[in-house]
Amino acid sequence: MTTRVLVADDQALLRAGLTALIGTAEGLEVVGEAEHGAQAVDLAVATRPDVVVMDIRMPVLDGIAATERILAAVTDPSPRILILTTFDLDEYVYRALGAGAAGFLLKETPPLRIIAAVRAVAAGDVLISPAVTHRLVETYALHHRTKLPDRDGLAGLTAREVEVLRLVALGLDNAQIAHRLVLSESTVKTHVKNLMGKLGLRSRAQAVIAAYESGLVTPGTTT
């Protein structure tokens, strides 16, 4: 199955390079290029990509606002937004996380890792390492508030869903969670999908923040 990708970046050279890189990778197809956020929104509505590789700092409309508009306009399913950023702890990244971005990619990332990141996001997996996830999300949870559930807001989850959410917040991918809980990977995916639906979350990254902000996981937790 081909993964359809939209590339949005105001730097023409970088945009062309990303388009060429992604377009030649097996199983990936570039369905559009946008030079600013407003164009990215229009193209996302028109082409319904599986993944949008989105720069943050763009003219007309920045990548954060574009992410919000795309996720509101394109549903069932919404595309997965992979944010391009220069700084891994940039304030813009925090805002993008709250907007529903599914992952983060530094602009100096090697080509093969860019391809792997696009595929990981398309598959619904976490594309950044647990160590980076912890640093990013713990800092976010300590210094920012979003409209995510408090501990009482987790009451609608089953005990198994709560445990899966806790492990997601610790940076485990679906295969690792399945091994830890002695479940099939497909069962874990179902639990993740169900808990995100109950909590009204758009992305796995938001699920991680929800676990921190609800107190289910606290900064420094490793097991």
PDB file of C-alpha atoms in Angstrom:
ATOM      1  CA  MET A   1       0.000   0.000   0.000  1.00  0.00           C
ATOM      2  CA  THR A   2       1.390   3.396  -1.014  1.00  0.00           C
ATOM      3  CA  THR A   3       1.727   6.143   1.609  1.00  0.00           C
ATOM      4  CA  ARG A   4       0.745   9.509   0.137  1.00  0.00           C
ATOM      5  CA  VAL A   5       2.834  12.437   1.396  1.00  0.00           C
ATOM      6  CA  LEU A   6       2.430  16.214   1.232  1.00  0.00           C
ATOM      7  CA  VAL A   7       5.589  18.304   1.737  1.00  0.00           C
ATOM      8  CA  ALA A   8       5.276  21.842   3.155  1.00  0.00           C
ATOM      9  CA  ASP A   9       8.351  24.054   3.525  1.00  0.00           C
ATOM     10  CA  ASP A  10       9.041  27.640   2.463  1.00  0.00           C
ATOM     11  CA  GLN A  11      12.672  26.891   1.565  1.00  0.00           C
ATOM     12  CA  ALA A  12      12.558  25.866  -2.084  1.00  0.00           C
ATOM     13  CA  LEU A  13      15.809  23.899  -2.006  1.00  0.00           C
ATOM     14  CA  LEU A  14      14.868  21.912   1.086  1.00  0.00           C
ATOM     15  CA  ARG A  15      11.356  21.324  -0.231  1.00  0.00           C
ATOM     16  CA  ALA A  16      12.730  20.022  -3.526  1.00  0.00           C
ATOM     17  CA  GLY A  17      15.198  17.801  -1.714  1.00  0.00           C
ATOM     18  CA  LEU A  18      12.520  16.319   0.532  1.00  0.00           C
ATOM     19  CA  THR A  19      10.232  15.771  -2.434  1.00  0.00           C
ATOM     20  CA  ALA A  20      12.961  13.969  -4.387  1.00  0.00           C
ATOM     21  CA  LEU A  21      13.974  11.882  -1.367  1.00  0.00           C
ATOM     22  CA  ILE A  22      10.466  10.816  -0.435  1.00  0.00           C
ATOM     23  CA  GLY A  23       9.326  10.375  -4.021  1.00  0.00           C
ATOM     24  CA  THR A  24      12.032   7.825  -4.784  1.00  0.00           C
ATOM     25  CA  ALA A  25      11.473   5.748  -1.640  1.00  0.00           C
ATOM     26  CA  GLU A  26       9.627   2.479  -2.038  1.00  0.00           C
ATOM     27  CA  GLY A  27       5.995   2.686  -0.976  1.00  0.00           C
ATOM     28  CA  LEU A  28       5.966   6.503  -0.683  1.00  0.00           C
ATOM     29  CA  GLU A  29       4.437   8.999  -3.111  1.00  0.00           C
ATOM     30  CA  VAL A  30       4.543  12.800  -2.948  1.00  0.00           C
ATOM     31  CA  VAL A  31       1.090  14.156  -3.833  1.00  0.00           C
ATOM     32  CA  GLY A  32       1.833  17.851  -3.389  1.00  0.00           C
ATOM     33  CA  GLU A  33       4.287  20.584  -2.406  1.00  0.00           C
ATOM     34  CA  ALA A  34       3.376  23.705  -0.427  1.00  0.00           C
ATOM     35  CA  GLU A  35       5.518  26.789   0.130  1.00  0.00           C
ATOM     36  CA  HIS A  36       3.447  28.143   3.024  1.00  0.00           C
ATOM     37  CA  GLY A  37       0.880  26.957   5.532  1.00  0.00           C
ATOM     38  CA  ALA A  38      -2.223  28.221   3.760  1.00  0.00           C
ATOM     39  CA  GLN A  39      -1.239  26.351   0.617  1.00  0.00           C
ATOM     40  CA  ALA A  40      -0.584  23.246   2.718  1.00  0.00           C
ATOM     41  CA  VAL A  41      -4.141  23.395   4.062  1.00  0.00           C
ATOM     42  CA  ASP A  42      -5.621  23.750   0.571  1.00  0.00           C
ATOM     43  CA  LEU A  43      -3.520  20.903  -0.808  1.00  0.00           C
ATOM     44  CA  ALA A  44      -4.297  18.642   2.151  1.00  0.00           C
ATOM     45  CA  VAL A  45      -8.024  19.136   1.571  1.00  0.00           C
ATOM     46  CA  ALA A  46      -7.609  18.503  -2.149  1.00  0.00           C
ATOM     47  CA  THR A  47      -5.259  15.514  -2.024  1.00  0.00           C
ATOM     48  CA  ARG A  48      -6.047  13.908   1.387  1.00  0.00           C
ATOM     49  CA  PRO A  49      -2.472  12.728   2.088  1.00  0.00           C
ATOM     50  CA  ASP A  50      -1.612  10.095   4.661  1.00  0.00           C
ATOM     51  CA  VAL A  51       1.301  12.155   6.014  1.00  0.00           C
ATOM     52  CA  VAL A  52       2.127  15.865   5.894  1.00  0.00           C
ATOM     53  CA  VAL A  53       5.790  16.768   6.380  1.00  0.00           C
ATOM     54  CA  MET A  54       5.282  20.256   7.825  1.00  0.00           C
ATOM     55  CA  ASP A  55       7.765  23.047   8.465  1.00  0.00           C
ATOM     56  CA  ILE A  56       6.903  25.306  11.404  1.00  0.00           C
ATOM     57  CA  ARG A  57       8.207  28.714  10.369  1.00  0.00           C
ATOM     58  CA  MET A  58       6.497  29.603   7.089  1.00  0.00           C
ATOM     59  CA  PRO A  59       4.931  32.774   5.663  1.00  0.00           C
ATOM     60  CA  VAL A  60       1.190  33.448   5.261  1.00  0.00           C
ATOM     61  CA  LEU A  61       0.294  30.723   7.791  1.00  0.00           C
ATOM     62  CA  ASP A  62       2.763  28.946  10.066  1.00  0.00           C
ATOM     63  CA  GLY A  63       2.968  25.192  10.422  1.00  0.00           C
ATOM     64  CA  ILE A  64       1.186  25.108  13.783  1.00  0.00           C
ATOM     65  CA  ALA A  65      -1.884  26.940  12.547  1.00  0.00           C
ATOM     66  CA  ALA A  66      -1.786  24.869   9.365  1.00  0.00           C
ATOM     67  CA  THR A  67      -1.673  21.671  11.441  1.00  0.00           C
ATOM     68  CA  GLU A  68      -4.769  22.721  13.387  1.00  0.00           C
ATOM     69  CA  ARG A  69      -6.682  23.631  10.231  1.00  0.00           C
ATOM     70  CA  ILE A  70      -5.731  20.453   8.384  1.00  0.00           C
ATOM     71  CA  LEU A  71      -6.749  18.194  11.263  1.00  0.00           C
ATOM     72  CA  ALA A  72     -10.054  20.043  11.566  1.00  0.00           C
ATOM     73  CA  ALA A  73     -10.770  19.976   7.826  1.00  0.00           C
ATOM     74  CA  VAL A  74      -9.543  16.521   6.805  1.00  0.00           C
ATOM     75  CA  THR A  75     -11.065  13.684   8.825  1.00  0.00           C
ATOM     76  CA  ASP A  76     -11.867   9.951   8.626  1.00  0.00           C
ATOM     77  CA  PRO A  77      -8.943   9.634   8.633  1.00  0.00           C
ATOM     78  CA  SER A  78      -6.948  12.750   9.368  1.00  0.00           C
ATOM     79  CA  PRO A  79      -3.423  12.852   7.962  1.00  0.00           C
ATOM     80  CA  ARG A  80      -0.499  12.330  10.287  1.00  0.00           C
ATOM     81  CA  ILE A  81       1.481  15.548  10.710  1.00  0.00           C
ATOM     82  CA  LEU A  82       5.259  15.208  10.894  1.00  0.00           C
ATOM     83  CA  ILE A  83       6.737  18.504  12.061  1.00  0.00           C
ATOM     84  CA  LEU A  84      10.029  19.813  10.708  1.00  0.00           C
ATOM     85  CA  THR A  85      11.934  21.954  13.188  1.00  0.00           C
ATOM     86  CA  THR A  86      15.385  23.389  13.700  1.00  0.00           C
ATOM     87  CA  PHE A  87      15.345  23.054  17.496  1.00  0.00           C
ATOM     88  CA  ASP A  88      14.203  19.910  19.285  1.00  0.00           C
ATOM     89  CA  LEU A  89      12.980  21.886  22.328  1.00  0.00           C
ATOM     90  CA  ASP A  90      11.699  24.941  20.506  1.00  0.00           C
ATOM     91  CA  GLU A  91       8.609  26.633  21.937  1.00  0.00           C
ATOM     92  CA  TYR A  92       7.015  26.085  18.540  1.00  0.00           C
ATOM     93  CA  VAL A  93       7.373  22.337  19.004  1.00  0.00           C
ATOM     94  CA  TYR A  94       5.423  22.482  22.267  1.00  0.00           C
ATOM     95  CA  ARG A  95       2.611  24.358  20.576  1.00  0.00           C
ATOM     96  CA  ALA A  96       2.604  21.919  17.675  1.00  0.00           C
ATOM     97  CA  LEU A  97       2.326  19.019  20.093  1.00  0.00           C
ATOM     98  CA  GLY A  98      -0.811  20.528  21.545  1.00  0.00           C
ATOM     99  CA  ALA A  99      -2.143  21.191  18.048  1.00  0.00           C
ATOM    100  CA  GLY A 100      -2.121  17.478  17.264  1.00  0.00           C
ATOM    101  CA  ALA A 101       1.207  16.845  15.542  1.00  0.00           C
ATOM    102  CA  ALA A 102       2.088  13.158  15.422  1.00  0.00           C
ATOM    103  CA  GLY A 103       5.864  13.485  15.443  1.00  0.00           C
ATOM    104  CA  PHE A 104       8.928  15.668  15.148  1.00  0.00           C
ATOM    105  CA  LEU A 105      11.853  15.668  12.768  1.00  0.00           C
ATOM    106  CA  LEU A 106      14.969  17.816  12.980  1.00  0.00           C
ATOM    107  CA  LYS A 107      16.030  19.374   9.680  1.00  0.00           C
ATOM    108  CA  GLU A 108      19.518  17.901   9.944  1.00  0.00           C
ATOM    109  CA  THR A 109      18.129  14.356  10.179  1.00  0.00           C
ATOM    110  CA  PRO A 110      19.924  11.972   7.762  1.00  0.00           C
ATOM    111  CA  PRO A 111      17.947  11.000   4.642  1.00  0.00           C
ATOM    112  CA  LEU A 112      17.365   7.356   5.584  1.00  0.00           C
ATOM    113  CA  ARG A 113      16.011   8.396   8.975  1.00  0.00           C
ATOM    114  CA  ILE A 114      13.659  10.870   7.307  1.00  0.00           C
ATOM    115  CA  ILE A 115      12.189   8.046   5.250  1.00  0.00           C
ATOM    116  CA  ALA A 116      11.931   5.845   8.356  1.00  0.00           C
ATOM    117  CA  ALA A 117      10.227   8.691  10.228  1.00  0.00           C
ATOM    118  CA  VAL A 118       7.614   9.176   7.513  1.00  0.00           C
ATOM    119  CA  ARG A 119       6.853   5.454   7.519  1.00  0.00           C
ATOM    120  CA  ALA A 120       6.721   5.325  11.317  1.00  0.00           C
ATOM    121  CA  VAL A 121       4.289   8.220  11.510  1.00  0.00           C
ATOM    122  CA  ALA A 122       2.128   6.705   8.777  1.00  0.00           C
ATOM    123  CA  ALA A 123       1.967   3.474  10.782  1.00  0.00           C
ATOM    124  CA  GLY A 124       0.924   5.327  13.924  1.00  0.00           C
ATOM    125  CA  ASP A 125       4.150   4.689  15.788  1.00  0.00           C
ATOM    126  CA  VAL A 126       6.276   7.047  17.867  1.00  0.00           C
ATOM    127  CA  LEU A 127       9.130   8.183  15.641  1.00  0.00           C
ATOM    128  CA  ILE A 128      11.419   9.706  18.282  1.00  0.00           C
ATOM    129  CA  SER A 129      13.400   7.717  20.820  1.00  0.00           C
ATOM    130  CA  PRO A 130      12.082   7.244  24.386  1.00  0.00           C
ATOM    131  CA  ALA A 131      14.879   9.448  25.746  1.00  0.00           C
ATOM    132  CA  VAL A 132      13.909  12.352  23.513  1.00  0.00           C
ATOM    133  CA  THR A 133      10.233  11.717  24.196  1.00  0.00           C
ATOM    134  CA  HIS A 134      10.827  11.950  27.930  1.00  0.00           C
ATOM    135  CA  ARG A 135      12.839  15.161  27.707  1.00  0.00           C
ATOM    136  CA  LEU A 136      10.414  16.868  25.386  1.00  0.00           C
ATOM    137  CA  VAL A 137       7.175  15.815  27.035  1.00  0.00           C
ATOM    138  CA  GLU A 138       8.328  16.221  30.633  1.00  0.00           C
ATOM    139  CA  THR A 139       9.412  19.787  29.910  1.00  0.00           C
ATOM    140  CA  TYR A 140       6.138  20.436  28.140  1.00  0.00           C
ATOM    141  CA  ALA A 141       4.021  18.962  30.909  1.00  0.00           C
ATOM    142  CA  LEU A 142       5.846  20.938  33.594  1.00  0.00           C
ATOM    143  CA  HIS A 143       5.549  24.328  31.906  1.00  0.00           C
ATOM    144  CA  HIS A 144       2.439  24.219  29.707  1.00  0.00           C
ATOM    145  CA  ARG A 145      -1.238  23.518  30.154  1.00  0.00           C
ATOM    146  CA  THR A 146      -3.483  22.231  27.390  1.00  0.00           C
ATOM    147  CA  LYS A 147      -7.069  21.092  27.150  1.00  0.00           C
ATOM    148  CA  LEU A 148      -6.228  17.512  28.015  1.00  0.00           C
ATOM    149  CA  PRO A 149      -7.871  15.349  30.697  1.00  0.00           C
ATOM    150  CA  ASP A 150      -6.963  15.485  34.383  1.00  0.00           C
ATOM    151  CA  ARG A 151      -6.797  12.309  36.468  1.00  0.00           C
ATOM    152  CA  ASP A 152     -10.580  12.257  36.848  1.00  0.00           C
ATOM    153  CA  GLY A 153     -10.806  12.454  33.078  1.00  0.00           C
ATOM    154  CA  LEU A 154      -9.235   9.002  32.842  1.00  0.00           C
ATOM    155  CA  ALA A 155     -12.169   7.448  34.715  1.00  0.00           C
ATOM    156  CA  GLY A 156     -13.786   6.344  31.475  1.00  0.00           C
ATOM    157  CA  LEU A 157     -10.824   4.139  30.580  1.00  0.00           C
ATOM    158  CA  THR A 158     -10.646   0.471  31.440  1.00  0.00           C
ATOM    159  CA  ALA A 159      -7.856  -0.725  33.714  1.00  0.00           C
ATOM    160  CA  ARG A 160      -6.068  -2.200  30.696  1.00  0.00           C
ATOM    161  CA  GLU A 161      -6.377   1.045  28.739  1.00  0.00           C
ATOM    162  CA  VAL A 162      -4.906   2.978  31.661  1.00  0.00           C
ATOM    163  CA  GLU A 163      -1.955   0.597  31.779  1.00  0.00           C
ATOM    164  CA  VAL A 164      -1.431   0.889  28.022  1.00  0.00           C
ATOM    165  CA  LEU A 165      -1.546   4.691  28.309  1.00  0.00           C
ATOM    166  CA  ARG A 166       1.071   4.577  31.056  1.00  0.00           C
ATOM    167  CA  LEU A 167       3.412   2.510  28.898  1.00  0.00           C
ATOM    168  CA  VAL A 168       2.861   4.761  25.886  1.00  0.00           C
ATOM    169  CA  ALA A 169       3.902   7.689  28.091  1.00  0.00           C
ATOM    170  CA  LEU A 170       7.086   5.855  29.054  1.00  0.00           C
ATOM    171  CA  GLY A 171       8.088   5.754  25.391  1.00  0.00           C
ATOM    172  CA  LEU A 172       7.301   2.117  24.581  1.00  0.00           C
ATOM    173  CA  ASP A 173       6.098   1.314  21.087  1.00  0.00           C
ATOM    174  CA  ASN A 174       3.241  -1.095  20.395  1.00  0.00           C
ATOM    175  CA  ALA A 175       5.491  -4.133  20.064  1.00  0.00           C
ATOM    176  CA  GLN A 176       7.215  -3.392  23.380  1.00  0.00           C
ATOM    177  CA  ILE A 177       3.881  -2.838  25.124  1.00  0.00           C
ATOM    178  CA  ALA A 178       2.600  -6.115  23.717  1.00  0.00           C
ATOM    179  CA  HIS A 179       5.642  -7.921  25.096  1.00  0.00           C
ATOM    180  CA  ARG A 180       5.345  -6.237  28.499  1.00  0.00           C
ATOM    181  CA  LEU A 181       1.627  -7.034  28.887  1.00  0.00           C
ATOM    182  CA  VAL A 182       1.727 -10.414  27.095  1.00  0.00           C
ATOM    183  CA  LEU A 183      -0.736  -9.268  24.443  1.00  0.00           C
ATOM    184  CA  SER A 184      -0.767  -9.340  20.669  1.00  0.00           C
ATOM    185  CA  GLU A 185       0.407  -6.193  18.929  1.00  0.00           C
ATOM    186  CA  SER A 186      -2.976  -5.840  17.216  1.00  0.00           C
ATOM    187  CA  THR A 187      -4.685  -5.884  20.621  1.00  0.00           C
ATOM    188  CA  VAL A 188      -2.391  -3.115  21.845  1.00  0.00           C
ATOM    189  CA  LYS A 189      -3.191  -1.039  18.754  1.00  0.00           C
ATOM    190  CA  THR A 190      -6.885  -1.465  19.509  1.00  0.00           C
ATOM    191  CA  HIS A 191      -6.396  -0.338  23.109  1.00  0.00           C
ATOM    192  CA  VAL A 192      -4.437   2.725  21.974  1.00  0.00           C
ATOM    193  CA  LYS A 193      -7.101   3.641  19.434  1.00  0.00           C
ATOM    194  CA  ASN A 194      -9.898   3.183  21.975  1.00  0.00           C
ATOM    195  CA  LEU A 195      -8.277   5.203  24.756  1.00  0.00           C
ATOM    196  CA  MET A 196      -7.438   8.036  22.378  1.00  0.00           C
ATOM    197  CA  GLY A 197     -11.038   8.083  21.184  1.00  0.00           C
ATOM    198  CA  LYS A 198     -12.387   8.186  24.739  1.00  0.00           C
ATOM    199  CA  LEU A 199     -10.037  11.016  25.700  1.00  0.00           C
ATOM    200  CA  GLY A 200     -10.607  12.977  22.500  1.00  0.00           C
ATOM    201  CA  LEU A 201      -6.925  12.925  21.555  1.00  0.00           C
ATOM    202  CA  ARG A 202      -5.623  13.357  18.013  1.00  0.00           C
ATOM    203  CA  SER A 203      -2.201  11.802  18.292  1.00  0.00           C
ATOM    204  CA  ARG A 204      -0.035   9.457  20.285  1.00  0.00           C
ATOM    205  CA  ALA A 205       2.044  12.442  21.338  1.00  0.00           C
ATOM    206  CA  GLN A 206      -1.019  14.011  22.939  1.00  0.00           C
ATOM    207  CA  ALA A 207      -1.678  10.710  24.709  1.00  0.00           C
ATOM    208  CA  VAL A 208       1.778  10.978  26.275  1.00  0.00           C
ATOM    209  CA  ILE A 209       1.047  14.498  27.495  1.00  0.00           C
ATOM    210  CA  ALA A 210      -2.342  13.401  28.844  1.00  0.00           C
ATOM    211  CA  ALA A 211      -0.625  10.758  30.956  1.00  0.00           C
ATOM    212  CA  TYR A 212       1.738  13.349  32.420  1.00  0.00           C
ATOM    213  CA  GLU A 213      -0.866  16.041  32.994  1.00  0.00           C
ATOM    214  CA  SER A 214      -3.289  13.607  34.616  1.00  0.00           C
ATOM    215  CA  GLY A 215      -0.610  12.453  37.043  1.00  0.00           C
ATOM    216  CA  LEU A 216      -0.679   8.900  35.710  1.00  0.00           C
ATOM    217  CA  VAL A 217       3.033   9.300  34.973  1.00  0.00           C
ATOM    218  CA  THR A 218       5.300  11.800  36.673  1.00  0.00           C
ATOM    219  CA  PRO A 219       8.595  13.307  35.467  1.00  0.00           C
ATOM    220  CA  GLY A 220      11.448  10.909  36.114  1.00  0.00           C
ATOM    221  CA  THR A 221       9.334   7.755  35.865  1.00  0.00           C
ATOM    222  CA  THR A 222      11.181   5.022  33.966  1.00  0.00           C
ATOM    223  CA  THR A 223       9.270   1.795  34.639  1.00  0.00           C
TER     224      THR A 223
END
